[in-house]
Amino acid sequence: MRILVTGGAGFIGSHLCERLLTQGHEVICLDNFFTGRRENIFHLLDDRRFELIRHDVIEPILLEVDQIYNLACPASPVHYQYNSVKTVKTSVMGAINMLGLAKRVHARILQASTSEVYGDPQVHPQPEEYWGNVNCIGIRACYDEGKRLAETLMMDYHRQNKVDIRIARIFNTYGPRMLENDGRVVSNFIMQALSNEPLTLYGTGEQTRSFCYVDDLIEGLVRLMNAEGAHEPVNMGNPTEFTIDELARLVIELCGSKSEVKFCPLPQDDPKQRKPIIARAEQLLDWTPHIPLREGLAHTIAYFAGRIKRDESLPANPQSVEFEIVSNKTV
Ligand code: NAD
Ligand code: UDP
């Protein structure tokens, strides 16, 4: 098949492109490089079945494809709040453009939705039937409401135009190729621990999250896309729940770090708890995550340690060097 991955140069998108190429598909990676990096996909550029398009999903595009994974959207609070209006446009106009494309070329489309559609949940753990508790005027709303409206659009295009849709509600996912400076907790803690700096624990650290390693998530996304008739939203995450304080201690231990924990103010509307019920994914897709946090963190720490080592050995302005090399190969 020919498969379009929007946001394909990002953290999850680059792993997905890699997996789809391994399965023998042609892959078109579309990205505006807001939070994506050329080096995430640099190793794929020589594959003749891989094509890279610099494009913004808020503008329409016409491509002949069989499947669309719509991942384009910044995912970390720091990045999606940086230009909140643009985040809404990316989620909503991006969904409209990709659904329009899917309708026109009869492609199946999967939307990367999020556990943020549950907001600060009052039902715990979260089943797909839960409608959520979102502050529509808060600082997370550009992302949460944008993603909720994208789900609405998916269901309406399905009901009205018979577009063949899939909705993955992704819970916190981590792994190699996360941006080291994107403010998400896993990357922050690892970078801080590797530099023996204090880990910035927001609030009391008693808030919880459930962390899924990226390989497990990719397996789930591909299974969902290829399951027949799976039009309802499906939670995708690792149901093992940790407090953020537990995560901090584990990262310090695994890094063999001398870091301590520093308590910082809790950001506005920070959800207190989050844990998916994944019964639907188990039944529909026979999918369950296998990689425990300790093992996934070890892979992720090794990746970040490698990047720090590489950056130390680079000349003063490594980014411009990287751009020169990659731009020659960009299609
Ligand atoms: P990421 O920031 O690494 O990747 C997003 C990609 O989308 C980047 O390459 C970015 O440049 C691109 N992009 C952003 N706006 C765009 C636009 N207007 N046009 C074209 N490309 C654009 O984030 P990620 O963690 O890989 O997340 C990928 C998707 O999964 C996002 O839709 C996100 O909302 C969703 N998701 C991720 C998580 C997680 O924990 N990582 C959790 C829930 C949902
Ligand atoms: N967090 C933290 N220290 C950090 C970054 C995040 O304590 O340096 C907390 C944050 O307040 C939240 C949790 O970790 O409770 C997960 O944050 P992240 O931004 O990774 O994801 P999200 O809040 O979107 O789940």
mmCIF file of C-alpha atoms and ligand atoms in Angstrom:
data_model
loop_
_atom_site.group_PDB
_atom_site.id
_atom_site.type_symbol
_atom_site.label_atom_id
_atom_site.label_comp_id
_atom_site.label_asym_id
_atom_site.label_seq_id
_atom_site.Cartn_x
_atom_site.Cartn_y
_atom_site.Cartn_z
ATOM 1 C CA MET A 1 0.000 0.000 0.000
ATOM 2 C CA ARG A 2 0.920 3.662 -0.281
ATOM 3 C CA ILE A 3 0.586 5.195 3.167
ATOM 4 C CA LEU A 4 0.636 8.843 4.251
ATOM 5 C CA VAL A 5 1.970 9.652 7.721
ATOM 6 C CA THR A 6 1.377 13.282 8.729
ATOM 7 C CA GLY A 7 3.754 14.367 11.484
ATOM 8 C CA GLY A 8 6.011 11.596 10.194
ATOM 9 C CA ALA A 9 9.245 13.358 11.216
ATOM 10 C CA GLY A 10 8.158 13.547 14.854
ATOM 11 C CA PHE A 11 8.791 11.158 17.705
ATOM 12 C CA ILE A 12 5.953 8.643 17.148
ATOM 13 C CA GLY A 13 5.652 9.382 13.406
ATOM 14 C CA SER A 14 9.252 8.467 12.632
ATOM 15 C CA HIS A 15 8.915 5.095 14.378
ATOM 16 C CA LEU A 16 5.691 4.506 12.458
ATOM 17 C CA CYS A 17 7.291 5.346 9.077
ATOM 18 C CA GLU A 18 10.093 2.920 9.893
ATOM 19 C CA ARG A 19 7.650 0.130 10.791
ATOM 20 C CA LEU A 20 5.529 0.637 7.652
ATOM 21 C CA LEU A 21 8.616 0.518 5.415
ATOM 22 C CA THR A 22 9.716 -2.695 7.137
ATOM 23 C CA GLN A 23 6.311 -4.148 6.268
ATOM 24 C CA GLY A 24 6.974 -3.394 2.590
ATOM 25 C CA HIS A 25 4.717 -0.363 2.113
ATOM 26 C CA GLU A 26 5.431 2.886 0.296
ATOM 27 C CA VAL A 27 5.479 5.708 2.826
ATOM 28 C CA ILE A 28 4.886 9.411 2.305
ATOM 29 C CA CYS A 29 6.027 11.396 5.314
ATOM 30 C CA LEU A 30 4.429 14.840 5.526
ATOM 31 C CA ASP A 31 5.682 17.338 8.107
ATOM 32 C CA ASN A 32 6.147 21.063 8.654
ATOM 33 C CA PHE A 33 9.068 20.409 11.055
ATOM 34 C CA PHE A 34 7.582 22.413 13.902
ATOM 35 C CA THR A 35 8.619 19.781 16.453
ATOM 36 C CA GLY A 36 9.842 17.113 14.036
ATOM 37 C CA ARG A 37 13.505 16.655 13.114
ATOM 38 C CA ARG A 38 15.136 15.670 9.868
ATOM 39 C CA GLU A 39 17.485 13.415 11.713
ATOM 40 C CA ASN A 40 14.541 11.294 12.955
ATOM 41 C CA ILE A 41 14.001 10.161 9.367
ATOM 42 C CA PHE A 42 17.476 10.703 7.944
ATOM 43 C CA HIS A 43 18.123 6.946 7.857
ATOM 44 C CA LEU A 44 14.977 6.414 5.746
ATOM 45 C CA LEU A 45 15.763 8.927 2.994
ATOM 46 C CA ASP A 46 17.738 6.477 0.865
ATOM 47 C CA ASP A 47 14.846 4.007 0.738
ATOM 48 C CA ARG A 48 13.177 4.406 -2.668
ATOM 49 C CA ARG A 49 9.794 3.631 -1.084
ATOM 50 C CA PHE A 50 10.131 6.616 1.250
ATOM 51 C CA GLU A 51 9.164 10.155 0.257
ATOM 52 C CA LEU A 52 9.351 13.324 2.342
ATOM 53 C CA ILE A 53 7.056 16.304 1.822
ATOM 54 C CA ARG A 54 7.399 19.571 3.734
ATOM 55 C CA HIS A 55 3.808 20.702 4.119
ATOM 56 C CA ASP A 56 1.504 22.154 6.742
ATOM 57 C CA VAL A 57 -1.695 20.159 7.320
ATOM 58 C CA ILE A 58 -3.702 23.347 7.732
ATOM 59 C CA GLU A 59 -3.387 23.652 3.928
ATOM 60 C CA PRO A 60 -5.150 21.110 1.671
ATOM 61 C CA ILE A 61 -3.074 18.627 -0.322
ATOM 62 C CA LEU A 62 -3.981 16.030 -2.917
ATOM 63 C CA LEU A 63 -2.143 12.707 -2.892
ATOM 64 C CA GLU A 64 -3.058 9.219 -4.078
ATOM 65 C CA VAL A 65 -2.859 7.050 -0.960
ATOM 66 C CA ASP A 66 -4.526 3.976 0.525
ATOM 67 C CA GLN A 67 -4.145 4.826 4.203
ATOM 68 C CA ILE A 68 -3.556 8.006 6.224
ATOM 69 C CA TYR A 69 -2.152 8.162 9.745
ATOM 70 C CA ASN A 70 -2.905 11.731 10.913
ATOM 71 C CA LEU A 71 -0.295 12.430 13.591
ATOM 72 C CA ALA A 72 0.577 16.050 12.773
ATOM 73 C CA CYS A 73 0.249 18.099 15.968
ATOM 74 C CA PRO A 74 2.682 19.156 18.674
ATOM 75 C CA ALA A 75 2.165 16.883 21.678
ATOM 76 C CA SER A 76 4.050 18.387 24.597
ATOM 77 C CA PRO A 77 2.354 21.136 26.647
ATOM 78 C CA VAL A 78 5.305 23.507 26.117
ATOM 79 C CA HIS A 79 5.036 23.198 22.339
ATOM 80 C CA TYR A 80 1.276 23.141 21.938
ATOM 81 C CA GLN A 81 0.902 26.180 24.207
ATOM 82 C CA TYR A 82 3.656 28.086 22.355
ATOM 83 C CA ASN A 83 1.182 29.079 19.615
ATOM 84 C CA SER A 84 -2.155 27.883 20.914
ATOM 85 C CA VAL A 85 -4.181 29.281 17.999
ATOM 86 C CA LYS A 86 -1.975 27.372 15.569
ATOM 87 C CA THR A 87 -2.482 24.224 17.648
ATOM 88 C CA VAL A 88 -6.255 24.538 17.240
ATOM 89 C CA LYS A 89 -5.827 25.108 13.508
ATOM 90 C CA THR A 90 -3.520 22.104 13.188
ATOM 91 C CA SER A 91 -5.950 19.801 14.973
ATOM 92 C CA VAL A 92 -9.148 21.044 13.380
ATOM 93 C CA MET A 93 -8.146 22.196 9.892
ATOM 94 C CA GLY A 94 -5.610 19.352 9.703
ATOM 95 C CA ALA A 95 -8.388 16.856 10.451
ATOM 96 C CA ILE A 96 -10.728 18.484 7.899
ATOM 97 C CA ASN A 97 -8.039 18.441 5.200
ATOM 98 C CA MET A 98 -6.996 14.858 5.871
ATOM 99 C CA LEU A 99 -10.608 13.662 6.088
ATOM 100 C CA GLY A 100 -11.361 15.493 2.837
ATOM 101 C CA LEU A 101 -8.421 13.713 1.241
ATOM 102 C CA ALA A 102 -9.536 10.344 2.653
ATOM 103 C CA LYS A 103 -13.037 10.920 1.306
ATOM 104 C CA ARG A 104 -11.779 11.910 -2.131
ATOM 105 C CA VAL A 105 -9.338 9.053 -2.671
ATOM 106 C CA HIS A 106 -11.250 6.461 -0.581
ATOM 107 C CA ALA A 107 -8.390 6.036 1.882
ATOM 108 C CA ARG A 108 -8.753 4.671 5.396
ATOM 109 C CA ILE A 109 -7.728 7.263 7.994
ATOM 110 C CA LEU A 110 -6.457 6.908 11.560
ATOM 111 C CA GLN A 111 -6.517 9.937 13.859
ATOM 112 C CA ALA A 112 -3.904 10.199 16.633
ATOM 113 C CA SER A 113 -6.188 11.297 19.442
ATOM 114 C CA THR A 114 -5.183 11.482 23.070
ATOM 115 C CA SER A 115 -6.034 10.685 26.673
ATOM 116 C CA GLU A 116 -6.332 14.486 26.996
ATOM 117 C CA VAL A 117 -9.874 14.148 25.626
ATOM 118 C CA TYR A 118 -10.661 12.916 29.178
ATOM 119 C CA GLY A 119 -9.168 16.149 30.631
ATOM 120 C CA ASP A 120 -8.685 15.939 34.397
ATOM 121 C CA PRO A 121 -10.722 12.743 34.676
ATOM 122 C CA GLN A 122 -13.253 12.177 37.442
ATOM 123 C CA VAL A 123 -13.641 8.550 36.410
ATOM 124 C CA HIS A 124 -10.621 6.371 37.087
ATOM 125 C CA PRO A 125 -9.308 4.395 35.255
ATOM 126 C CA GLN A 126 -10.659 5.754 31.969
ATOM 127 C CA PRO A 127 -12.875 3.658 29.647
ATOM 128 C CA GLU A 128 -13.665 4.898 26.129
ATOM 129 C CA GLU A 129 -17.287 5.529 27.198
ATOM 130 C CA TYR A 130 -16.179 8.303 29.589
ATOM 131 C CA TRP A 131 -16.949 11.765 28.140
ATOM 132 C CA GLY A 132 -14.231 13.578 30.057
ATOM 133 C CA ASN A 133 -13.749 16.674 32.187
ATOM 134 C CA VAL A 134 -12.065 19.369 30.101
ATOM 135 C CA ASN A 135 -11.721 23.075 30.963
ATOM 136 C CA CYS A 136 -12.612 24.597 27.587
ATOM 137 C CA ILE A 137 -11.017 27.977 28.438
ATOM 138 C CA GLY A 138 -7.847 26.744 30.137
ATOM 139 C CA ILE A 139 -4.290 26.689 28.802
ATOM 140 C CA ARG A 140 -4.525 23.026 27.763
ATOM 141 C CA ALA A 141 -7.804 23.579 25.884
ATOM 142 C CA CYS A 142 -6.156 24.384 22.535
ATOM 143 C CA TYR A 143 -4.871 20.815 22.486
ATOM 144 C CA ASP A 144 -7.649 19.006 24.380
ATOM 145 C CA GLU A 145 -10.557 20.689 22.602
ATOM 146 C CA GLY A 146 -8.727 20.597 19.260
ATOM 147 C CA LYS A 147 -8.332 16.841 19.600
ATOM 148 C CA ARG A 148 -11.934 16.440 20.772
ATOM 149 C CA LEU A 149 -13.192 18.330 17.731
ATOM 150 C CA ALA A 150 -10.956 16.205 15.502
ATOM 151 C CA GLU A 151 -12.714 13.124 16.928
ATOM 152 C CA THR A 152 -16.091 14.773 16.263
ATOM 153 C CA LEU A 153 -15.066 15.422 12.660
ATOM 154 C CA MET A 154 -13.891 11.834 12.261
ATOM 155 C CA MET A 155 -17.241 10.467 13.451
ATOM 156 C CA ASP A 156 -19.227 12.951 11.323
ATOM 157 C CA TYR A 157 -17.264 12.182 8.140
ATOM 158 C CA HIS A 158 -17.842 8.520 8.911
ATOM 159 C CA ARG A 159 -21.606 8.894 9.475
ATOM 160 C CA GLN A 160 -22.169 11.448 6.720
ATOM 161 C CA ASN A 161 -19.660 10.425 4.036
ATOM 162 C CA LYS A 162 -18.861 6.799 4.962
ATOM 163 C CA VAL A 163 -15.174 7.599 5.436
ATOM 164 C CA ASP A 164 -13.434 4.557 6.915
ATOM 165 C CA ILE A 165 -12.054 5.984 10.179
ATOM 166 C CA ARG A 166 -9.961 4.813 13.147
ATOM 167 C CA ILE A 167 -9.460 6.780 16.376
ATOM 168 C CA ALA A 168 -6.559 5.926 18.688
ATOM 169 C CA ARG A 169 -6.705 7.620 22.098
ATOM 170 C CA ILE A 170 -3.021 7.572 22.906
ATOM 171 C CA PHE A 171 -1.877 7.770 26.546
ATOM 172 C CA ASN A 172 1.578 9.081 27.566
ATOM 173 C CA THR A 173 4.112 7.469 25.248
ATOM 174 C CA TYR A 174 7.891 7.692 25.554
ATOM 175 C CA GLY A 175 11.037 6.366 23.910
ATOM 176 C CA PRO A 176 13.992 7.286 21.706
ATOM 177 C CA ARG A 177 13.577 10.377 19.459
ATOM 178 C CA MET A 178 11.555 12.367 21.977
ATOM 179 C CA LEU A 179 12.892 15.905 21.895
ATOM 180 C CA GLU A 180 15.218 16.486 24.837
ATOM 181 C CA ASN A 181 13.881 20.016 25.377
ATOM 182 C CA ASP A 182 10.166 19.500 24.853
ATOM 183 C CA GLY A 183 9.227 19.723 28.514
ATOM 184 C CA ARG A 184 7.603 16.319 28.759
ATOM 185 C CA VAL A 185 8.282 14.543 31.994
ATOM 186 C CA VAL A 186 10.251 11.553 30.713
ATOM 187 C CA SER A 187 12.667 13.588 28.587
ATOM 188 C CA ASN A 188 13.025 16.288 31.269
ATOM 189 C CA PHE A 189 13.816 13.801 34.040
ATOM 190 C CA ILE A 190 16.284 11.782 31.950
ATOM 191 C CA MET A 191 18.174 14.853 30.735
ATOM 192 C CA GLN A 192 18.282 16.270 34.265
ATOM 193 C CA ALA A 193 19.408 12.951 35.789
ATOM 194 C CA LEU A 194 22.117 12.416 33.173
ATOM 195 C CA SER A 195 23.487 15.907 33.919
ATOM 196 C CA ASN A 196 23.233 15.358 37.714
ATOM 197 C CA GLU A 197 20.885 18.346 37.937
ATOM 198 C CA PRO A 198 17.812 18.408 40.216
ATOM 199 C CA LEU A 199 14.715 16.734 38.761
ATOM 200 C CA THR A 200 11.882 19.286 38.469
ATOM 201 C CA LEU A 201 8.910 17.631 40.181
ATOM 202 C CA TYR A 202 5.756 19.673 39.611
ATOM 203 C CA GLY A 203 3.300 19.853 42.519
ATOM 204 C CA THR A 204 3.615 17.096 45.118
ATOM 205 C CA GLY A 205 4.518 14.442 42.551
ATOM 206 C CA GLU A 206 1.487 12.397 43.644
ATOM 207 C CA GLN A 207 -0.261 12.896 40.289
ATOM 208 C CA THR A 208 -0.205 9.734 38.173
ATOM 209 C CA ARG A 209 0.435 8.789 34.558
ATOM 210 C CA SER A 210 0.648 5.447 32.711
ATOM 211 C CA PHE A 211 3.646 5.287 30.380
ATOM 212 C CA CYS A 212 3.682 3.255 27.165
ATOM 213 C CA TYR A 213 6.913 2.452 25.332
ATOM 214 C CA VAL A 214 6.828 3.598 21.707
ATOM 215 C CA ASP A 215 7.307 0.118 20.163
ATOM 216 C CA ASP A 216 4.203 -1.147 21.948
ATOM 217 C CA LEU A 217 2.214 1.863 20.752
ATOM 218 C CA ILE A 218 3.290 1.445 17.118
ATOM 219 C CA GLU A 219 2.158 -2.179 17.179
ATOM 220 C CA GLY A 220 -1.233 -1.027 18.490
ATOM 221 C CA LEU A 221 -1.623 1.727 15.897
ATOM 222 C CA VAL A 222 -0.860 -0.600 12.989
ATOM 223 C CA ARG A 223 -3.230 -3.258 14.315
ATOM 224 C CA LEU A 224 -5.997 -0.683 14.776
ATOM 225 C CA MET A 225 -5.542 0.704 11.273
ATOM 226 C CA ASN A 226 -5.832 -2.776 9.774
ATOM 227 C CA ALA A 227 -8.689 -4.108 11.918
ATOM 228 C CA GLU A 228 -11.931 -4.289 9.976
ATOM 229 C CA GLY A 229 -14.831 -2.114 11.140
ATOM 230 C CA ALA A 230 -13.091 -0.626 14.213
ATOM 231 C CA HIS A 231 -14.724 2.795 13.993
ATOM 232 C CA GLU A 232 -15.104 3.539 17.700
ATOM 233 C CA PRO A 233 -12.299 5.258 19.671
ATOM 234 C CA VAL A 234 -9.770 2.837 21.162
ATOM 235 C CA ASN A 235 -7.567 3.579 24.200
ATOM 236 C CA MET A 236 -3.883 2.851 23.533
ATOM 237 C CA GLY A 237 -1.592 2.929 26.528
ATOM 238 C CA ASN A 238 0.118 0.912 29.191
ATOM 239 C CA PRO A 239 -2.298 0.455 32.084
ATOM 240 C CA THR A 240 0.452 0.258 34.730
ATOM 241 C CA GLU A 241 0.108 3.500 36.689
ATOM 242 C CA PHE A 242 2.951 5.388 38.401
ATOM 243 C CA THR A 243 3.095 8.561 40.450
ATOM 244 C CA ILE A 244 5.412 11.174 38.969
ATOM 245 C CA ASP A 245 7.461 10.933 42.169
ATOM 246 C CA GLU A 246 7.963 7.178 41.529
ATOM 247 C CA LEU A 247 9.033 7.969 37.977
ATOM 248 C CA ALA A 248 11.602 10.487 39.251
ATOM 249 C CA ARG A 249 13.121 7.938 41.688
ATOM 250 C CA LEU A 250 13.274 5.264 38.986
ATOM 251 C CA VAL A 251 14.987 7.566 36.483
ATOM 252 C CA ILE A 252 17.580 8.603 39.106
ATOM 253 C CA GLU A 253 18.244 4.923 39.909
ATOM 254 C CA LEU A 254 18.524 3.801 36.277
ATOM 255 C CA CYS A 255 20.808 6.709 35.361
ATOM 256 C CA GLY A 256 22.999 6.039 38.406
ATOM 257 C CA SER A 257 22.572 9.777 39.008
ATOM 258 C CA LYS A 258 23.471 11.991 41.956
ATOM 259 C CA SER A 259 20.448 14.207 41.224
ATOM 260 C CA GLU A 260 17.917 15.154 43.861
ATOM 261 C CA VAL A 261 14.314 16.168 43.418
ATOM 262 C CA LYS A 262 13.273 19.839 43.336
ATOM 263 C CA PHE A 263 9.606 20.681 43.915
ATOM 264 C CA CYS A 264 8.173 23.250 41.450
ATOM 265 C CA PRO A 265 4.670 24.750 40.994
ATOM 266 C CA LEU A 266 2.061 22.518 39.369
ATOM 267 C CA PRO A 267 0.983 23.855 35.937
ATOM 268 C CA GLN A 268 -2.655 24.933 35.531
ATOM 269 C CA ASP A 269 -5.184 22.157 34.828
ATOM 270 C CA ASP A 270 -2.569 19.406 35.214
ATOM 271 C CA PRO A 271 -4.575 16.145 35.309
ATOM 272 C CA LYS A 272 -4.326 14.408 38.700
ATOM 273 C CA GLN A 273 -4.573 10.863 37.440
ATOM 274 C CA ARG A 274 -4.512 8.923 34.206
ATOM 275 C CA LYS A 275 -4.743 5.222 33.459
ATOM 276 C CA PRO A 276 -6.374 3.583 30.447
ATOM 277 C CA ILE A 277 -8.778 0.686 30.428
ATOM 278 C CA ILE A 278 -7.569 -1.226 27.386
ATOM 279 C CA ALA A 279 -10.200 -3.987 27.240
ATOM 280 C CA ARG A 280 -11.422 -2.731 23.856
ATOM 281 C CA ALA A 281 -7.948 -2.895 22.306
ATOM 282 C CA GLU A 282 -7.423 -6.355 23.814
ATOM 283 C CA GLN A 283 -10.695 -7.642 22.383
ATOM 284 C CA LEU A 284 -10.655 -5.934 18.989
ATOM 285 C CA LEU A 285 -6.939 -6.073 18.240
ATOM 286 C CA ASP A 286 -5.552 -8.714 20.577
ATOM 287 C CA TRP A 287 -3.176 -5.935 21.645
ATOM 288 C CA THR A 288 -1.576 -5.377 24.984
ATOM 289 C CA PRO A 289 1.678 -3.559 25.779
ATOM 290 C CA HIS A 290 4.590 -5.786 26.757
ATOM 291 C CA ILE A 291 7.468 -3.476 27.610
ATOM 292 C CA PRO A 292 7.647 -2.540 31.308
ATOM 293 C CA LEU A 293 8.641 0.992 32.310
ATOM 294 C CA ARG A 294 12.016 -0.063 33.690
ATOM 295 C CA GLU A 295 12.996 -1.687 30.377
ATOM 296 C CA GLY A 296 11.626 1.103 28.173
ATOM 297 C CA LEU A 297 13.362 3.733 30.279
ATOM 298 C CA ALA A 298 16.664 1.884 29.925
ATOM 299 C CA HIS A 299 16.396 2.105 26.087
ATOM 300 C CA THR A 300 15.381 5.762 26.297
ATOM 301 C CA ILE A 301 18.201 6.669 28.688
ATOM 302 C CA ALA A 302 20.705 5.001 26.356
ATOM 303 C CA TYR A 303 19.353 7.118 23.476
ATOM 304 C CA PHE A 304 19.615 10.407 25.375
ATOM 305 C CA ALA A 305 23.072 9.522 26.694
ATOM 306 C CA GLY A 306 24.130 8.891 23.072
ATOM 307 C CA ARG A 307 22.800 12.271 21.988
ATOM 308 C CA ILE A 308 24.613 14.103 24.770
ATOM 309 C CA LYS A 309 27.846 12.336 23.833
ATOM 310 C CA ARG A 310 27.349 13.135 20.147
ATOM 311 C CA ASP A 311 26.535 16.807 20.815
ATOM 312 C CA GLU A 312 29.685 17.163 22.920
ATOM 313 C CA SER A 313 31.774 15.945 19.997
ATOM 314 C CA LEU A 314 30.094 18.254 17.412
ATOM 315 C CA PRO A 315 31.362 21.675 16.282
ATOM 316 C CA ALA A 316 29.918 24.840 17.851
ATOM 317 C CA ASN A 317 26.823 25.124 15.612
ATOM 318 C CA PRO A 318 25.739 21.535 14.987
ATOM 319 C CA GLN A 319 22.231 22.348 13.724
ATOM 320 C CA SER A 320 23.387 24.180 10.624
ATOM 321 C CA VAL A 321 25.743 21.307 9.775
ATOM 322 C CA GLU A 322 22.905 18.854 10.138
ATOM 323 C CA PHE A 323 20.621 20.934 7.907
ATOM 324 C CA GLU A 324 23.178 21.192 5.140
ATOM 325 C CA ILE A 325 23.657 17.446 4.990
ATOM 326 C CA VAL A 326 19.966 16.606 5.099
ATOM 327 C CA SER A 327 18.662 19.270 2.741
ATOM 328 C CA ASN A 328 20.692 17.728 -0.090
ATOM 329 C CA LYS A 329 18.760 14.508 0.319
ATOM 330 C CA THR A 330 15.314 15.894 0.950
ATOM 331 C CA VAL A 331 12.848 15.102 -1.829
HETATM 332 P P1 NAD B 1 5.894 15.245 18.035
HETATM 333 O O1 NAD B 1 5.783 16.693 18.404
HETATM 334 O O2 NAD B 1 7.207 14.580 18.178
HETATM 335 O O3 NAD B 1 5.370 14.995 16.561
HETATM 336 C C1 NAD B 1 4.404 15.793 15.936
HETATM 337 C C2 NAD B 1 4.848 16.004 14.489
HETATM 338 O O4 NAD B 1 3.852 16.762 13.817
HETATM 339 C C3 NAD B 1 6.152 16.793 14.389
HETATM 340 O O5 NAD B 1 7.016 16.173 13.466
HETATM 341 C C4 NAD B 1 5.698 18.163 13.918
HETATM 342 O O6 NAD B 1 6.708 18.854 13.184
HETATM 343 C C5 NAD B 1 4.501 17.795 13.069
HETATM 344 N N1 NAD B 1 3.537 18.900 12.937
HETATM 345 C C6 NAD B 1 3.056 19.705 13.902
HETATM 346 N N2 NAD B 1 2.187 20.593 13.382
HETATM 347 C C7 NAD B 1 2.115 20.331 12.040
HETATM 348 C C8 NAD B 1 1.388 20.914 10.966
HETATM 349 N N3 NAD B 1 0.576 21.946 11.152
HETATM 350 N N4 NAD B 1 1.571 20.389 9.724
HETATM 351 C C9 NAD B 1 2.424 19.357 9.512
HETATM 352 N N5 NAD B 1 3.133 18.764 10.508
HETATM 353 C C10 NAD B 1 2.972 19.246 11.761
HETATM 354 O O7 NAD B 1 4.799 14.510 18.937
HETATM 355 P P2 NAD B 1 4.511 12.955 19.105
HETATM 356 O O8 NAD B 1 4.675 12.634 20.529
HETATM 357 O O9 NAD B 1 5.227 12.149 18.098
HETATM 358 O O10 NAD B 1 2.932 12.924 18.804
HETATM 359 C C11 NAD B 1 2.420 12.501 17.548
HETATM 360 C C12 NAD B 1 0.902 12.499 17.626
HETATM 361 O O11 NAD B 1 0.452 11.635 18.666
HETATM 362 C C13 NAD B 1 0.304 13.886 17.924
HETATM 363 O O12 NAD B 1 -0.855 14.049 17.154
HETATM 364 C C14 NAD B 1 -0.044 13.803 19.386
HETATM 365 O O13 NAD B 1 -1.117 14.649 19.706
HETATM 366 C C15 NAD B 1 -0.398 12.342 19.542
HETATM 367 N N6 NAD B 1 -0.210 11.890 20.933
HETATM 368 C C16 NAD B 1 1.048 11.709 21.437
HETATM 369 C C17 NAD B 1 1.187 11.324 22.762
HETATM 370 C C18 NAD B 1 2.540 11.082 23.385
HETATM 371 O O14 NAD B 1 2.610 10.771 24.573
HETATM 372 N N7 NAD B 1 3.632 11.178 22.663
HETATM 373 C C19 NAD B 1 0.054 11.116 23.564
HETATM 374 C C20 NAD B 1 -1.187 11.346 23.006
HETATM 375 C C21 NAD B 1 -1.325 11.709 21.679
HETATM 376 N N1 UDP B 2 6.004 16.970 35.147
HETATM 377 C C1 UDP B 2 6.921 17.134 36.188
HETATM 378 N N2 UDP B 2 8.137 17.642 35.881
HETATM 379 C C2 UDP B 2 8.516 17.971 34.628
HETATM 380 C C3 UDP B 2 7.585 17.794 33.558
HETATM 381 C C4 UDP B 2 6.336 17.301 33.862
HETATM 382 O O1 UDP B 2 6.634 16.847 37.349
HETATM 383 O O2 UDP B 2 9.660 18.417 34.445
HETATM 384 C C5 UDP B 2 4.678 16.400 35.447
HETATM 385 C C6 UDP B 2 3.501 17.192 34.894
HETATM 386 O O3 UDP B 2 3.091 18.183 35.802
HETATM 387 C C7 UDP B 2 2.457 16.098 34.729
HETATM 388 C C8 UDP B 2 3.279 14.857 34.399
HETATM 389 O O4 UDP B 2 4.606 15.133 34.821
HETATM 390 O O5 UDP B 2 1.773 15.885 35.934
HETATM 391 C C9 UDP B 2 3.292 14.496 32.916
HETATM 392 O O6 UDP B 2 3.636 15.663 32.199
HETATM 393 P P1 UDP B 2 3.857 15.663 30.608
HETATM 394 O O7 UDP B 2 4.005 17.099 30.224
HETATM 395 O O8 UDP B 2 4.922 14.720 30.249
HETATM 396 O O9 UDP B 2 2.523 15.057 30.015
HETATM 397 P P2 UDP B 2 0.957 15.350 30.260
HETATM 398 O O10 UDP B 2 0.781 16.290 31.415
HETATM 399 O O11 UDP B 2 0.479 15.917 28.985
HETATM 400 O O12 UDP B 2 0.414 14.002 30.576
#
